[in-house]
Amino acid sequence: MMDAGFLSEAAPDPQAQLMFDEDVADFGAVMNVSRLWAYQPASFFGLVDLLRQSSVAHGISGRQRGILVAACASTLGDSYCSLSWGTKLAAKTDVATAAGVIRGEDSALTPAEQAIARWARKVARWPQQTTEEDVRGLRDAGFTDRQIFGVTLFVALRVAFSSVNGALGVRPDAFFRELAPQPVLDAVTFGRPIAS
């Protein structure tokens, strides 16, 4: 198994090279997930744009996005996105809060944040079992119907992204051993192991 997944390395085109260049600028290396999405970089950029539209356009903050992804990814057993977004969430909150969300412990979150974390987990695991009462809980936490739609679309798109990465065997990048805070590393006890 290659660290970048089960497929052979794609020959990068100019769009894939953009992804690679951004990774090198941000992390000093090309991410394994970028190597996989080099097969269809236009779809990657399109998905990123849809994720942006579904969250930013609906007033969902960066901190809330971190909670949504950490809750969704950990529910799916996606170690890659749990490490990546757990690290981002730790920078926006603190390491204990981020590790807690990954473990499904939301006591450090505000009531509104707890509501979207619960919703993200339910959408990720049991989308056919949501109820009108679940949606009422989001409204009671202060979210408009427009925002509820945006949050739901965001989580569903993250499920799709995680599904592609997971099914094709992408492993979290080795640099997460140094980049991710130890409590976040300790909380990710599932999914594919970090690359060597």
PDB file of N, CA, C and O in Angstrom, residues 9-39:
ATOM      1  N   GLU A   9       0.588   6.506  -8.674  1.00  0.00           N
ATOM      2  CA  GLU A   9       0.663   7.974  -8.673  1.00  0.00           C
ATOM      3  C   GLU A   9       0.199   8.534 -10.018  1.00  0.00           C
ATOM      4  O   GLU A   9       0.621   8.083 -11.079  1.00  0.00           O
ATOM      5  N   ALA A  10      -0.701   9.525  -9.948  1.00  0.00           N
ATOM      6  CA  ALA A  10      -1.204  10.160 -11.170  1.00  0.00           C
ATOM      7  C   ALA A  10      -0.155  11.126 -11.714  1.00  0.00           C
ATOM      8  O   ALA A  10       0.569  11.765 -10.949  1.00  0.00           O
ATOM      9  N   ALA A  11      -0.093  11.231 -13.034  1.00  0.00           N
ATOM     10  CA  ALA A  11       0.777  12.234 -13.649  1.00  0.00           C
ATOM     11  C   ALA A  11       0.124  13.598 -13.441  1.00  0.00           C
ATOM     12  O   ALA A  11      -1.020  13.810 -13.872  1.00  0.00           O
ATOM     13  N   PRO A  12       0.793  14.524 -12.755  1.00  0.00           N
ATOM     14  CA  PRO A  12       0.145  15.799 -12.452  1.00  0.00           C
ATOM     15  C   PRO A  12      -0.024  16.674 -13.688  1.00  0.00           C
ATOM     16  O   PRO A  12       0.860  16.768 -14.520  1.00  0.00           O
ATOM     17  N   ASP A  13      -1.212  17.274 -13.781  1.00  0.00           N
ATOM     18  CA  ASP A  13      -1.459  18.267 -14.812  1.00  0.00           C
ATOM     19  C   ASP A  13      -1.319  19.645 -14.157  1.00  0.00           C
ATOM     20  O   ASP A  13      -1.020  19.732 -12.963  1.00  0.00           O
ATOM     21  N   PRO A  14      -1.498  20.739 -14.887  1.00  0.00           N
ATOM     22  CA  PRO A  14      -1.308  22.064 -14.281  1.00  0.00           C
ATOM     23  C   PRO A  14      -2.186  22.318 -13.054  1.00  0.00           C
ATOM     24  O   PRO A  14      -1.741  22.949 -12.091  1.00  0.00           O
ATOM     25  N   GLN A  15      -3.443  21.807 -13.050  1.00  0.00           N
ATOM     26  CA  GLN A  15      -4.300  22.011 -11.876  1.00  0.00           C
ATOM     27  C   GLN A  15      -3.784  21.225 -10.676  1.00  0.00           C
ATOM     28  O   GLN A  15      -3.799  21.727  -9.553  1.00  0.00           O
ATOM     29  N   ALA A  16      -3.338  20.005 -10.917  1.00  0.00           N
ATOM     30  CA  ALA A  16      -2.772  19.216  -9.825  1.00  0.00           C
ATOM     31  C   ALA A  16      -1.515  19.890  -9.285  1.00  0.00           C
ATOM     32  O   ALA A  16      -1.280  19.902  -8.074  1.00  0.00           O
ATOM     33  N   GLN A  17      -0.728  20.464 -10.174  1.00  0.00           N
ATOM     34  CA  GLN A  17       0.481  21.148  -9.742  1.00  0.00           C
ATOM     35  C   GLN A  17       0.152  22.318  -8.823  1.00  0.00           C
ATOM     36  O   GLN A  17       0.898  22.607  -7.882  1.00  0.00           O
ATOM     37  N   LEU A  18      -0.989  22.977  -9.063  1.00  0.00           N
ATOM     38  CA  LEU A  18      -1.443  24.050  -8.159  1.00  0.00           C
ATOM     39  C   LEU A  18      -1.673  23.500  -6.757  1.00  0.00           C
ATOM     40  O   LEU A  18      -1.263  24.119  -5.766  1.00  0.00           O
ATOM     41  N   MET A  19      -2.330  22.350  -6.664  1.00  0.00           N
ATOM     42  CA  MET A  19      -2.541  21.715  -5.351  1.00  0.00           C
ATOM     43  C   MET A  19      -1.204  21.399  -4.699  1.00  0.00           C
ATOM     44  O   MET A  19      -1.004  21.673  -3.515  1.00  0.00           O
ATOM     45  N   PHE A  20      -0.298  20.809  -5.473  1.00  0.00           N
ATOM     46  CA  PHE A  20       1.002  20.436  -4.934  1.00  0.00           C
ATOM     47  C   PHE A  20       1.765  21.661  -4.432  1.00  0.00           C
ATOM     48  O   PHE A  20       2.361  21.641  -3.349  1.00  0.00           O
ATOM     49  N   ASP A  21       1.740  22.730  -5.218  1.00  0.00           N
ATOM     50  CA  ASP A  21       2.451  23.956  -4.837  1.00  0.00           C
ATOM     51  C   ASP A  21       1.881  24.558  -3.556  1.00  0.00           C
ATOM     52  O   ASP A  21       2.631  25.032  -2.689  1.00  0.00           O
ATOM     53  N   GLU A  22       0.550  24.530  -3.417  1.00  0.00           N
ATOM     54  CA  GLU A  22      -0.078  25.044  -2.191  1.00  0.00           C
ATOM     55  C   GLU A  22       0.335  24.210  -0.987  1.00  0.00           C
ATOM     56  O   GLU A  22       0.622  24.746   0.090  1.00  0.00           O
ATOM     57  N   ASP A  23       0.368  22.890  -1.164  1.00  0.00           N
ATOM     58  CA  ASP A  23       0.783  22.011  -0.068  1.00  0.00           C
ATOM     59  C   ASP A  23       2.213  22.308   0.367  1.00  0.00           C
ATOM     60  O   ASP A  23       2.500  22.403   1.565  1.00  0.00           O
ATOM     61  N   VAL A  24       3.100  22.433  -0.595  1.00  0.00           N
ATOM     62  CA  VAL A  24       4.505  22.698  -0.275  1.00  0.00           C
ATOM     63  C   VAL A  24       4.630  24.034   0.452  1.00  0.00           C
ATOM     64  O   VAL A  24       5.381  24.148   1.439  1.00  0.00           O
ATOM     65  N   ALA A  25       3.871  25.039   0.003  1.00  0.00           N
ATOM     66  CA  ALA A  25       3.909  26.343   0.675  1.00  0.00           C
ATOM     67  C   ALA A  25       3.382  26.255   2.105  1.00  0.00           C
ATOM     68  O   ALA A  25       3.921  26.885   3.018  1.00  0.00           O
ATOM     69  N   ASP A  26       2.324  25.449   2.318  1.00  0.00           N
ATOM     70  CA  ASP A  26       1.702  25.352   3.640  1.00  0.00           C
ATOM     71  C   ASP A  26       2.384  24.352   4.571  1.00  0.00           C
ATOM     72  O   ASP A  26       2.470  24.574   5.770  1.00  0.00           O
ATOM     73  N   PHE A  27       2.844  23.215   4.018  1.00  0.00           N
ATOM     74  CA  PHE A  27       3.332  22.115   4.860  1.00  0.00           C
ATOM     75  C   PHE A  27       4.754  21.670   4.557  1.00  0.00           C
ATOM     76  O   PHE A  27       5.284  20.807   5.246  1.00  0.00           O
ATOM     77  N   GLY A  28       5.338  22.183   3.486  1.00  0.00           N
ATOM     78  CA  GLY A  28       6.682  21.779   3.122  1.00  0.00           C
ATOM     79  C   GLY A  28       6.738  20.459   2.378  1.00  0.00           C
ATOM     80  O   GLY A  28       7.821  19.934   2.122  1.00  0.00           O
ATOM     81  N   ALA A  29       5.573  19.897   2.038  1.00  0.00           N
ATOM     82  CA  ALA A  29       5.501  18.616   1.329  1.00  0.00           C
ATOM     83  C   ALA A  29       4.151  18.517   0.634  1.00  0.00           C
ATOM     84  O   ALA A  29       3.201  19.199   1.019  1.00  0.00           O
ATOM     85  N   VAL A  30       4.076  17.650  -0.364  1.00  0.00           N
ATOM     86  CA  VAL A  30       2.804  17.393  -1.039  1.00  0.00           C
ATOM     87  C   VAL A  30       2.009  16.413  -0.187  1.00  0.00           C
ATOM     88  O   VAL A  30       2.521  15.352   0.204  1.00  0.00           O
ATOM     89  N   MET A  31       0.771  16.755   0.103  1.00  0.00           N
ATOM     90  CA  MET A  31      -0.085  15.912   0.939  1.00  0.00           C
ATOM     91  C   MET A  31      -0.515  14.659   0.170  1.00  0.00           C
ATOM     92  O   MET A  31      -0.731  14.706  -1.044  1.00  0.00           O
ATOM     93  N   ASN A  32      -0.668  13.574   0.898  1.00  0.00           N
ATOM     94  CA  ASN A  32      -1.127  12.334   0.288  1.00  0.00           C
ATOM     95  C   ASN A  32      -2.491  12.499  -0.371  1.00  0.00           C
ATOM     96  O   ASN A  32      -2.745  11.938  -1.435  1.00  0.00           O
ATOM     97  N   VAL A  33      -3.365  13.262   0.256  1.00  0.00           N
ATOM     98  CA  VAL A  33      -4.694  13.463  -0.310  1.00  0.00           C
ATOM     99  C   VAL A  33      -4.605  14.205  -1.650  1.00  0.00           C
ATOM    100  O   VAL A  33      -5.371  13.929  -2.574  1.00  0.00           O
ATOM    101  N   SER A  34      -3.665  15.111  -1.784  1.00  0.00           N
ATOM    102  CA  SER A  34      -3.482  15.825  -3.055  1.00  0.00           C
ATOM    103  C   SER A  34      -2.964  14.882  -4.136  1.00  0.00           C
ATOM    104  O   SER A  34      -3.347  14.995  -5.303  1.00  0.00           O
ATOM    105  N   ARG A  35      -2.107  13.956  -3.756  1.00  0.00           N
ATOM    106  CA  ARG A  35      -1.610  12.974  -4.724  1.00  0.00           C
ATOM    107  C   ARG A  35      -2.764  12.139  -5.285  1.00  0.00           C
ATOM    108  O   ARG A  35      -2.804  11.829  -6.468  1.00  0.00           O
ATOM    109  N   LEU A  36      -3.705  11.776  -4.414  1.00  0.00           N
ATOM    110  CA  LEU A  36      -4.866  11.015  -4.876  1.00  0.00           C
ATOM    111  C   LEU A  36      -5.743  11.870  -5.793  1.00  0.00           C
ATOM    112  O   LEU A  36      -6.120  11.451  -6.887  1.00  0.00           O
ATOM    113  N   TRP A  37      -6.068  13.077  -5.362  1.00  0.00           N
ATOM    114  CA  TRP A  37      -6.985  13.934  -6.123  1.00  0.00           C
ATOM    115  C   TRP A  37      -6.331  14.490  -7.383  1.00  0.00           C
ATOM    116  O   TRP A  37      -7.004  15.124  -8.204  1.00  0.00           O
ATOM    117  N   ALA A  38      -5.036  14.217  -7.586  1.00  0.00           N
ATOM    118  CA  ALA A  38      -4.383  14.588  -8.842  1.00  0.00           C
ATOM    119  C   ALA A  38      -5.010  13.856 -10.018  1.00  0.00           C
ATOM    120  O   ALA A  38      -4.853  14.265 -11.165  1.00  0.00           O
ATOM    121  N   TYR A  39      -5.746  12.773  -9.742  1.00  0.00           N
ATOM    122  CA  TYR A  39      -6.469  12.087 -10.809  1.00  0.00           C
ATOM    123  C   TYR A  39      -7.590  12.955 -11.378  1.00  0.00           C
ATOM    124  O   TYR A  39      -7.951  12.803 -12.535  1.00  0.00           O
TER     125      TYR A  39
END
